[in-house]
GROMACS .gro file of C-alpha atoms in nm:
model
  431
    1MET     CA    1  -0.005   0.012  -0.009
    2SER     CA    2   0.313   0.234   0.126
    3ARG     CA    3   0.396   0.242  -0.287
    4LYS     CA    4   0.071   0.502  -0.352
    5LEU     CA    5  -0.009   0.613  -0.029
    6PRO     CA    6   0.173   0.687   0.229
    7GLU     CA    7   0.229   0.462   0.555
    8GLN     CA    8   0.005   0.641   0.762
    9PHE     CA    9  -0.185   1.025   0.673
   10GLU     CA   10  -0.393   1.291   0.759
   11LEU     CA   11  -0.739   1.358   0.567
   12LYS     CA   12  -0.979   1.578   0.600
   13ILE     CA   13  -1.346   1.445   0.528
   14ASP     CA   14  -1.616   1.555   0.315
   15LYS     CA   15  -1.910   1.334   0.329
   16LEU     CA   16  -2.052   0.995   0.390
   17ALA     CA   17  -2.057   0.759   0.136
   18ASN     CA   18  -2.351   0.558   0.054
   19ASN     CA   19  -2.225   0.254   0.278
   20GLY     CA   20  -2.167   0.521   0.609
   21GLU     CA   21  -1.795   0.568   0.505
   22GLY     CA   22  -1.589   0.863   0.549
   23VAL     CA   23  -1.519   1.038   0.212
   24GLY     CA   24  -1.201   1.237   0.249
   25PHE     CA   25  -0.941   1.364  -0.073
   26LEU     CA   26  -0.565   1.291  -0.097
   27ASP     CA   27  -0.391   1.366  -0.391
   28GLY     CA   28  -0.701   1.341  -0.590
   29LYS     CA   29  -0.705   0.974  -0.491
   30GLU     CA   30  -1.065   0.920  -0.343
   31ILE     CA   31  -1.010   0.754   0.036
   32ASN     CA   32  -1.317   0.626   0.243
   33VAL     CA   33  -1.285   0.532   0.610
   34PHE     CA   34  -1.523   0.354   0.867
   35GLY     CA   35  -1.619   0.585   1.185
   36ALA     CA   36  -1.545   0.904   1.003
   37PHE     CA   37  -1.721   1.179   0.982
   38PRO     CA   38  -1.755   1.522   0.794
   39GLY     CA   39  -1.566   1.819   0.872
   40GLU     CA   40  -1.341   1.558   1.077
   41ILE     CA   41  -0.939   1.531   1.047
   42ILE     CA   42  -0.802   1.190   1.095
   43LEU     CA   43  -0.442   1.036   1.090
   44ALA     CA   44  -0.540   0.713   0.877
   45LYS     CA   45  -0.353   0.422   0.755
   46PRO     CA   46  -0.463   0.283   0.386
   47THR     CA   47  -0.549  -0.061   0.384
   48THR     CA   48  -0.741  -0.216   0.036
   49LYS     CA   49  -0.824  -0.065  -0.274
   50LYS     CA   50  -1.121  -0.109  -0.530
   51LYS     CA   51  -1.142  -0.034  -0.846
   52LYS     CA   52  -1.114   0.389  -0.767
   53ILE     CA   53  -1.159   0.384  -0.408
   54TRP     CA   54  -0.908   0.316  -0.183
   55ARG     CA   55  -1.023   0.201   0.229
   56ALA     CA   56  -0.809   0.294   0.494
   57GLU     CA   57  -0.846   0.230   0.889
   58LEU     CA   58  -0.869   0.523   1.155
   59LEU     CA   59  -0.566   0.529   1.322
   60GLU     CA   60  -0.685   0.849   1.551
   61VAL     CA   61  -0.906   1.165   1.537
   62ILE     CA   62  -0.702   1.472   1.504
   63LYS     CA   63  -0.954   1.723   1.501
   64ALA     CA   64  -1.348   1.611   1.580
   65SER     CA   65  -1.668   1.662   1.505
   66LYS     CA   66  -1.896   1.845   1.783
   67GLU     CA   67  -2.091   1.552   1.748
   68ARG     CA   68  -1.805   1.271   1.842
   69ARG     CA   69  -1.886   1.104   2.130
   70LYS     CA   70  -1.630   0.827   2.341
   71GLU     CA   71  -1.733   0.453   2.156
   72LYS     CA   72  -1.868   0.160   2.416
   73GLU     CA   73  -1.651  -0.074   2.295
   74SER     CA   74  -1.311  -0.153   2.154
   75HIS     CA   75  -1.332  -0.300   1.882
   76TYR     CA   76  -1.658  -0.097   1.745
   77LEU     CA   77  -1.565  -0.053   1.459
   78SER     CA   78  -1.591  -0.405   1.352
   79CYS     CA   79  -1.932  -0.386   1.477
   80GLY     CA   80  -2.108  -0.022   1.515
   81PRO     CA   81  -1.886   0.178   1.328
   82TRP     CA   82  -2.119   0.492   1.401
   83GLN     CA   83  -2.090   0.438   1.830
   84THR     CA   84  -1.897   0.782   1.829
   85ILE     CA   85  -2.192   1.015   1.726
   86ASP     CA   86  -2.558   1.045   1.889
   87GLU     CA   87  -2.824   0.921   1.769
   88LYS     CA   88  -3.010   1.231   1.663
   89THR     CA   89  -2.722   1.305   1.422
   90GLN     CA   90  -2.709   0.918   1.351
   91LEU     CA   91  -3.015   0.949   1.198
   92GLU     CA   92  -2.982   1.276   1.020
   93TYR     CA   93  -2.777   1.113   0.856
   94LYS     CA   94  -2.887   0.806   0.692
   95LYS     CA   95  -3.182   0.970   0.641
   96GLU     CA   96  -2.995   1.250   0.433
   97MET     CA   97  -2.754   0.970   0.259
   98VAL     CA   98  -3.046   0.770   0.140
   99VAL     CA   99  -3.326   1.099   0.004
  100ASN     CA  100  -3.046   1.287  -0.144
  101GLU     CA  101  -2.946   0.943  -0.422
  102PHE     CA  102  -3.329   0.898  -0.466
  103GLU     CA  103  -3.382   1.290  -0.531
  104LYS     CA  104  -3.056   1.256  -0.758
  105ILE     CA  105  -3.200   0.933  -0.912
  106LEU     CA  106  -3.548   0.950  -0.945
  107GLY     CA  107  -3.591   1.308  -0.934
  108LEU     CA  108  -3.727   1.565  -0.652
  109ASN     CA  109  -4.108   1.495  -0.669
  110LEU     CA  110  -4.092   1.250  -0.410
  111PRO     CA  111  -4.287   1.217  -0.025
  112ASN     CA  112  -4.033   1.327   0.241
  113PRO     CA  113  -4.016   1.011   0.447
  114GLU     CA  114  -4.007   1.004   0.843
  115ILE     CA  115  -3.765   0.826   0.973
  116ILE     CA  116  -3.856   0.573   1.222
  117GLU     CA  117  -3.656   0.536   1.559
  118SER     CA  118  -3.513   0.202   1.750
  119GLU     CA  119  -3.629   0.192   2.113
  120ALA     CA  120  -3.295  -0.022   2.160
  121LYS     CA  121  -3.039   0.177   2.078
  122TYR     CA  122  -2.770  -0.169   2.180
  123ASN     CA  123  -2.827  -0.481   2.305
  124TYR     CA  124  -3.100  -0.533   2.034
  125ARG     CA  125  -2.913  -0.731   1.791
  126ASN     CA  126  -3.079  -1.103   1.827
  127LYS     CA  127  -2.819  -1.243   1.611
  128MET     CA  128  -2.433  -1.305   1.648
  129GLU     CA  129  -2.156  -1.442   1.443
  130PHE     CA  130  -1.860  -1.441   1.635
  131SER     CA  131  -1.497  -1.587   1.523
  132PHE     CA  132  -1.202  -1.658   1.785
  133THR     CA  133  -0.886  -1.566   1.854
  134GLU     CA  134  -0.585  -1.703   2.052
  135ILE     CA  135  -0.325  -1.422   2.221
  136ASP     CA  136  -0.050  -1.622   2.408
  137GLY     CA  137  -0.270  -1.871   2.424
  138GLU     CA  138  -0.560  -1.696   2.569
  139LEU     CA  139  -0.918  -1.813   2.386
  140ASN     CA  140  -1.125  -1.513   2.330
  141LEU     CA  141  -1.428  -1.423   2.106
  142ALA     CA  142  -1.346  -1.195   1.766
  143LEU     CA  143  -1.468  -1.007   1.535
  144HIS     CA  144  -1.345  -0.901   1.156
  145LYS     CA  145  -1.137  -0.621   1.115
  146ARG     CA  146  -1.301  -0.390   0.862
  147TYR     CA  147  -1.092  -0.461   0.514
  148ARG     CA  148  -0.809  -0.682   0.679
  149HIS     CA  149  -0.849  -0.992   0.631
  150GLY     CA  150  -0.762  -1.218   0.839
  151GLN     CA  151  -0.732  -0.969   1.135
  152TYR     CA  152  -0.948  -1.005   1.441
  153SER     CA  153  -1.050  -0.746   1.703
  154GLU     CA  154  -1.034  -0.894   2.052
  155LEU     CA  155  -1.360  -0.908   2.262
  156GLU     CA  156  -1.547  -1.003   2.563
  157SER     CA  157  -1.902  -0.941   2.425
  158CYS     CA  158  -2.035  -0.711   2.218
  159CYS     CA  159  -2.291  -0.358   2.315
  160LEU     CA  160  -2.531  -0.475   1.992
  161ALA     CA  161  -2.603  -0.802   2.111
  162GLU     CA  162  -2.876  -0.901   2.343
  163GLN     CA  163  -2.756  -0.963   2.654
  164LYS     CA  164  -2.810  -1.297   2.682
  165ILE     CA  165  -2.641  -1.360   2.415
  166ASN     CA  166  -2.336  -1.194   2.548
  167GLU     CA  167  -2.361  -1.382   2.872
  168ALA     CA  168  -2.408  -1.745   2.599
  169SER     CA  169  -2.110  -1.710   2.434
  170LYS     CA  170  -1.901  -1.657   2.775
  171ILE     CA  171  -2.027  -1.969   2.838
  172VAL     CA  172  -1.910  -2.106   2.563
  173VAL     CA  173  -1.584  -1.978   2.573
  174ASN     CA  174  -1.496  -2.099   2.910
  175GLU     CA  175  -1.610  -2.442   2.835
  176LEU     CA  176  -1.402  -2.450   2.555
  177LYS     CA  177  -1.107  -2.356   2.760
  178LYS     CA  178  -1.141  -2.607   3.035
  179ARG     CA  179  -1.073  -2.847   2.745
  180ASN     CA  180  -0.793  -2.703   2.611
  181ILE     CA  181  -0.959  -2.666   2.297
  182LYS     CA  182  -0.761  -2.472   2.045
  183ASN     CA  183  -0.810  -2.190   1.790
  184LYS     CA  184  -0.693  -2.403   1.470
  185GLN     CA  185  -0.935  -2.625   1.548
  186LEU     CA  186  -1.238  -2.427   1.568
  187LYS     CA  187  -1.469  -2.182   1.289
  188ASN     CA  188  -1.743  -1.964   1.414
  189LEU     CA  189  -1.987  -1.986   1.702
  190LEU     CA  190  -2.293  -1.872   1.619
  191LEU     CA  191  -2.616  -1.736   1.830
  192ARG     CA  192  -3.009  -1.685   1.829
  193TYR     CA  193  -3.197  -1.522   2.076
  194SER     CA  194  -3.566  -1.509   2.134
  195ALA     CA  195  -3.752  -1.222   2.350
  196LYS     CA  196  -4.029  -1.490   2.348
  197GLU     CA  197  -3.843  -1.785   2.483
  198ASP     CA  198  -3.572  -1.516   2.686
  199LYS     CA  199  -3.319  -1.815   2.535
  200CYS     CA  200  -3.059  -1.909   2.329
  201LEU     CA  201  -2.979  -2.154   2.044
  202VAL     CA  202  -2.592  -2.149   2.011
  203ILE     CA  203  -2.399  -2.338   1.736
  204LEU     CA  204  -2.061  -2.395   1.743
  205PHE     CA  205  -1.890  -2.448   1.387
  206VAL     CA  206  -1.566  -2.637   1.388
  207VAL     CA  207  -1.314  -2.747   1.132
  208ASP     CA  208  -1.152  -3.046   1.304
  209ARG     CA  209  -1.385  -3.340   1.234
  210GLU     CA  210  -1.267  -3.540   1.572
  211ILE     CA  211  -1.246  -3.245   1.819
  212GLU     CA  212  -1.403  -3.372   2.173
  213LEU     CA  213  -1.812  -3.360   2.162
  214PHE     CA  214  -1.955  -3.207   2.458
  215GLU     CA  215  -2.247  -3.028   2.639
  216VAL     CA  216  -2.313  -2.650   2.692
  217SER     CA  217  -2.611  -2.666   2.939
  218ASP     CA  218  -2.740  -2.360   3.125
  219GLU     CA  219  -3.118  -2.226   3.191
  220SER     CA  220  -3.033  -1.930   2.892
  221ILE     CA  221  -2.971  -2.177   2.623
  222LEU     CA  222  -3.234  -2.378   2.438
  223GLY     CA  223  -3.052  -2.518   2.257
  224TRP     CA  224  -2.661  -2.660   2.128
  225GLN     CA  225  -2.497  -2.793   1.838
  226ILE     CA  226  -2.167  -2.881   1.752
  227ILE     CA  227  -2.110  -2.820   1.359
  228TYR     CA  228  -1.857  -2.984   1.110
  229SER     CA  229  -1.832  -2.699   0.838
  230ASP     CA  230  -1.572  -2.709   0.527
  231PRO     CA  231  -1.268  -2.576   0.611
  232LEU     CA  232  -1.216  -2.490   0.217
  233SER     CA  233  -1.523  -2.307   0.253
  234PRO     CA  234  -1.465  -1.912   0.439
  235ALA     CA  235  -1.819  -1.918   0.440
  236THR     CA  236  -1.953  -2.036   0.771
  237LYS     CA  237  -2.209  -2.388   0.637
  238THR     CA  238  -2.308  -2.734   0.800
  239THR     CA  239  -2.113  -2.953   0.627
  240GLU     CA  240  -2.207  -3.241   0.920
  241VAL     CA  241  -2.387  -3.230   1.266
  242LEU     CA  242  -2.144  -3.388   1.502
  243PHE     CA  243  -2.376  -3.338   1.859
  244LYS     CA  244  -2.728  -3.176   1.900
  245LYS     CA  245  -2.840  -3.144   2.262
  246ASN     CA  246  -3.229  -2.979   2.258
  247LYS     CA  247  -3.391  -2.762   2.015
  248ASP     CA  248  -3.232  -2.661   1.675
  249SER     CA  249  -3.515  -2.408   1.617
  250ILE     CA  250  -3.597  -2.127   1.841
  251ILE     CA  251  -3.980  -1.924   1.846
  252GLU     CA  252  -4.019  -1.574   1.819
  253ASN     CA  253  -4.338  -1.332   1.832
  254ILE     CA  254  -4.354  -1.032   1.610
  255SER     CA  255  -4.694  -0.847   1.627
  256ASP     CA  256  -4.914  -1.096   1.803
  257ILE     CA  257  -4.771  -1.386   1.563
  258ASP     CA  258  -4.545  -1.654   1.647
  259LEU     CA  259  -4.273  -1.771   1.443
  260LYS     CA  260  -4.022  -2.011   1.423
  261TYR     CA  261  -3.722  -2.047   1.282
  262TYR     CA  262  -3.372  -2.232   1.298
  263TYR     CA  263  -3.041  -2.118   1.323
  264ASP     CA  264  -2.978  -2.095   0.972
  265SER     CA  265  -3.350  -1.923   0.920
  266PHE     CA  266  -3.263  -1.543   0.770
  267PHE     CA  267  -3.514  -1.345   1.029
  268GLN     CA  268  -3.504  -1.020   1.177
  269ILE     CA  269  -3.249  -0.869   1.319
  270ASN     CA  270  -3.446  -0.614   1.579
  271PRO     CA  271  -3.792  -0.791   1.599
  272LYS     CA  272  -3.909  -0.519   1.836
  273ALA     CA  273  -3.839  -0.249   1.607
  274PHE     CA  274  -3.938  -0.455   1.303
  275GLU     CA  275  -4.286  -0.429   1.434
  276LYS     CA  276  -4.312  -0.069   1.343
  277ILE     CA  277  -4.323  -0.186   0.983
  278ILE     CA  278  -4.598  -0.397   1.051
  279LYS     CA  279  -4.830  -0.104   1.218
  280TYR     CA  280  -4.696   0.100   0.956
  281LEU     CA  281  -4.830  -0.123   0.645
  282LYS     CA  282  -5.130  -0.232   0.841
  283ASP     CA  283  -5.196   0.100   0.852
  284ASN     CA  284  -5.098   0.206   0.515
  285ILE     CA  285  -5.212  -0.067   0.246
  286LYS     CA  286  -5.572  -0.142   0.189
  287ASP     CA  287  -5.780  -0.473   0.287
  288ASN     CA  288  -5.783  -0.657  -0.004
  289LYS     CA  289  -5.842  -1.026  -0.189
  290VAL     CA  290  -5.506  -1.149  -0.242
  291LEU     CA  291  -5.172  -1.069  -0.106
  292VAL     CA  292  -4.849  -1.229  -0.307
  293ASP     CA  293  -4.553  -1.162  -0.006
  294LEU     CA  294  -4.205  -1.258  -0.243
  295TYR     CA  295  -3.912  -1.319  -0.047
  296SER     CA  296  -4.149  -1.414   0.242
  297GLY     CA  297  -3.876  -1.614   0.474
  298VAL     CA  298  -4.025  -1.769   0.759
  299GLY     CA  299  -4.367  -1.561   0.659
  300THR     CA  300  -4.313  -1.302   0.885
  301ILE     CA  301  -4.491  -1.044   0.668
  302GLY     CA  302  -4.747  -1.233   0.463
  303LEU     CA  303  -4.867  -1.407   0.849
  304CYS     CA  304  -4.852  -1.061   1.079
  305LEU     CA  305  -5.089  -0.923   0.779
  306SER     CA  306  -5.331  -1.223   0.726
  307GLU     CA  307  -5.662  -1.088   0.874
  308LYS     CA  308  -5.613  -0.779   0.607
  309PHE     CA  309  -5.693  -1.042   0.317
  310GLU     CA  310  -5.890  -1.340   0.181
  311GLU     CA  311  -5.565  -1.573   0.069
  312ILE     CA  312  -5.220  -1.524   0.140
  313HIS     CA  313  -4.950  -1.653  -0.048
  314LEU     CA  314  -4.581  -1.674   0.007
  315VAL     CA  315  -4.306  -1.709  -0.223
  316GLU     CA  316  -3.946  -1.827  -0.065
  317PHE     CA  317  -3.690  -1.981  -0.263
  318ASP     CA  318  -3.560  -2.175   0.035
  319GLU     CA  319  -3.699  -2.463   0.064
  320LYS     CA  320  -3.647  -2.522   0.436
  321ALA     CA  321  -3.798  -2.218   0.518
  322SER     CA  322  -4.087  -2.267   0.325
  323GLU     CA  323  -4.205  -2.547   0.499
  324ILE     CA  324  -4.117  -2.374   0.863
  325SER     CA  325  -4.374  -2.088   0.677
  326LEU     CA  326  -4.668  -2.352   0.685
  327GLU     CA  327  -4.552  -2.472   1.041
  328ASN     CA  328  -4.568  -2.113   1.116
  329ALA     CA  329  -4.957  -2.045   0.993
  330LYS     CA  330  -5.067  -2.352   1.197
  331LEU     CA  331  -4.898  -2.256   1.542
  332ASN     CA  332  -5.124  -1.948   1.479
  333ASP     CA  333  -5.397  -2.129   1.317
  334ILE     CA  334  -5.406  -1.901   0.990
  335LYS     CA  335  -5.573  -2.071   0.732
  336ASN     CA  336  -5.539  -1.844   0.445
  337VAL     CA  337  -5.238  -1.946   0.356
  338LYS     CA  338  -5.074  -2.054   0.052
  339VAL     CA  339  -4.691  -2.114   0.033
  340TYR     CA  340  -4.525  -2.168  -0.267
  341GLY     CA  341  -4.093  -2.297  -0.290
  342GLY     CA  342  -3.844  -2.160  -0.506
  343GLU     CA  343  -3.642  -1.874  -0.703
  344ALA     CA  344  -3.830  -1.552  -0.734
  345GLU     CA  345  -3.694  -1.528  -1.071
  346LYS     CA  346  -3.763  -1.884  -1.164
  347GLN     CA  347  -4.191  -1.862  -1.095
  348ASP     CA  348  -4.428  -1.795  -1.321
  349LEU     CA  349  -4.522  -1.476  -1.146
  350ILE     CA  350  -4.760  -1.422  -1.354
  351GLN     CA  351  -4.960  -1.699  -1.290
  352PHE     CA  352  -4.963  -1.517  -0.868
  353LEU     CA  353  -4.971  -1.164  -1.001
  354SER     CA  354  -5.276  -1.206  -1.234
  355SER     CA  355  -5.512  -1.343  -0.953
  356SER     CA  356  -5.356  -1.091  -0.637
  357ASP     CA  357  -5.492  -0.774  -0.541
  358THR     CA  358  -5.133  -0.704  -0.354
  359LEU     CA  359  -4.759  -0.761  -0.390
  360ILE     CA  360  -4.461  -0.707  -0.095
  361VAL     CA  361  -4.199  -0.789  -0.168
  362ASP     CA  362  -3.897  -0.772   0.132
  363PRO     CA  363  -3.571  -0.925  -0.079
  364PRO     CA  364  -3.200  -0.967   0.005
  365ARG     CA  365  -2.959  -0.676   0.035
  366SER     CA  366  -2.852  -0.746  -0.302
  367GLY     CA  367  -3.230  -0.673  -0.453
  368MET     CA  368  -3.418  -0.811  -0.692
  369HIS     CA  369  -3.337  -1.059  -0.961
  370PRO     CA  370  -3.428  -0.861  -1.338
  371LYS     CA  371  -3.582  -1.182  -1.455
  372ALA     CA  372  -3.836  -1.096  -1.155
  373ILE     CA  373  -3.869  -0.723  -1.216
  374LYS     CA  374  -3.950  -0.772  -1.553
  375GLN     CA  375  -4.246  -1.044  -1.470
  376ILE     CA  376  -4.334  -0.784  -1.188
  377ILE     CA  377  -4.345  -0.446  -1.440
  378ASP     CA  378  -4.542  -0.688  -1.695
  379ILE     CA  379  -4.839  -0.734  -1.470
  380ALA     CA  380  -4.840  -0.438  -1.270
  381PRO     CA  381  -5.049  -0.539  -0.967
  382GLU     CA  382  -5.224  -0.249  -0.860
  383ASN     CA  383  -5.066  -0.214  -0.493
  384PHE     CA  384  -4.675  -0.278  -0.437
  385VAL     CA  385  -4.539  -0.255  -0.133
  386TYR     CA  386  -4.122  -0.304  -0.115
  387VAL     CA  387  -3.995  -0.339   0.191
  388SER     CA  388  -3.548  -0.323   0.155
  389CYS     CA  389  -3.257  -0.322   0.439
  390ASN     CA  390  -3.059  -0.198   0.128
  391PRO     CA  391  -3.237   0.159   0.012
  392PHE     CA  392  -2.947   0.179  -0.251
  393THR     CA  393  -3.034  -0.187  -0.453
  394GLN     CA  394  -3.391  -0.062  -0.342
  395LEU     CA  395  -3.351   0.254  -0.569
  396ARG     CA  396  -3.173   0.059  -0.836
  397ASP     CA  397  -3.429  -0.165  -0.899
  398MET     CA  398  -3.712   0.143  -0.877
  399GLN     CA  399  -3.549   0.287  -1.173
  400GLU     CA  400  -3.748   0.017  -1.330
  401PHE     CA  401  -4.015   0.013  -1.139
  402SER     CA  402  -4.100   0.385  -1.200
  403GLN     CA  403  -4.181   0.257  -1.563
  404LYS     CA  404  -4.496   0.170  -1.417
  405TYR     CA  405  -4.530   0.300  -1.044
  406LYS     CA  406  -4.463   0.582  -0.825
  407ILE     CA  407  -4.376   0.626  -0.522
  408LEU     CA  408  -4.717   0.715  -0.277
  409ASN     CA  409  -4.558   0.630   0.079
  410TRP     CA  410  -4.236   0.620   0.212
  411ARG     CA  411  -4.124   0.545   0.521
  412LEU     CA  412  -3.735   0.497   0.699
  413PHE     CA  413  -3.672   0.240   0.988
  414ASP     CA  414  -3.343   0.246   1.197
  415LEU     CA  415  -3.342  -0.088   1.290
  416TYR     CA  416  -2.928  -0.099   1.326
  417PRO     CA  417  -2.889   0.184   1.587
  418GLN     CA  418  -2.448   0.233   1.595
  419THR     CA  419  -2.470   0.118   1.211
  420PRO     CA  420  -2.503   0.329   0.900
  421HIS     CA  421  -2.764   0.059   0.773
  422LEU     CA  422  -3.125   0.138   0.775
  423GLU     CA  423  -3.490  -0.014   0.657
  424SER     CA  424  -3.689   0.159   0.331
  425VAL     CA  425  -4.028   0.076   0.318
  426LEU     CA  426  -4.225   0.288  -0.030
  427ILE     CA  427  -4.558   0.225  -0.115
  428LEU     CA  428  -4.604   0.195  -0.466
  429GLU     CA  429  -4.902   0.299  -0.692
  430LYS     CA  430  -4.949   0.316  -1.042
  431LYS     CA  431  -4.918   0.579  -1.291
   0.00000   0.00000   0.00000
């Protein structure tokens, strides 16, 4: 890195990038730094370069913005890089980033969206995936350092995680130390928490098939598994379940609907805050005959809105999630639900949409597949709601949908305090 940029350099931050990084320029080069904010002068160290953009690590704040405050934890750049500014400023920055980009791309005649804050500012995450590190032979939890491949931030707990997750993770680490299990045998530790059950699912992913199998017992742990995960893959995927004790699923309640999901299911990270999205939808979409819910996961949105429609059609690409959707409908005695498995872009959506009054989509962060977008535009359902955890891929997709739709209502939801992420909900109407 030092051949093109100094090993360390001062940088004035001019603005924020769409992903929440501070942006400055040095000798005409754009440099992005997490944890730095407009108006600040920082000391930075270059890490990576992608296309024409350099990324750098924040070493020191030389001139701080007036909104800056002390972080709660030393590893904050790995989990909540906006911990160092107050929540009011976080909301202002989030709204400004999104609205400016929408106006630039779609024009100025857009509703002015209110941004709804999360009541919990810390300890709201119901899912954590920790790595491990070993310093002087001492095993500890860790999180990956941003833009530092193979480097980790050591930690004992995380202030964004539900407290029961922090407690359960300490129990596991103590067991690993007691049994002298080494970092080289381990991959990750995954924990999922349910407020309804006030317990955790805990899964230890290992890369050593011959590792000692053991049980972790505590009243806070609903289920425990040791899973072998292919060491050739960096992803935390299940290759073989080596040990299982008690449950492998958990139940959460959102808007009076009980929702079962497994350790590897997609589920809302901040369920209490997500209830505000459900309320917004209940208050702003009209009762109708048939709702099609694409990317429906374990059925959260469709089941929570089931009283507003005569029929609910859930479409979800993950076969396991589709099966859980049916279980969740039975769990809540909801009888007006049909479930269809398979990727949205591979479905004959016209078959679903031609008989539907309302379409809701909640795709992954990458947004919608072009084939699915084309099918929706071809049939153009009367009522269309786009829920997104990434407003910028939502905006990309809206450039296509704007052929047939305009934005009727728009609301932003801060489901992820201390980070630059937020949820965007568009209620669209046909032009």
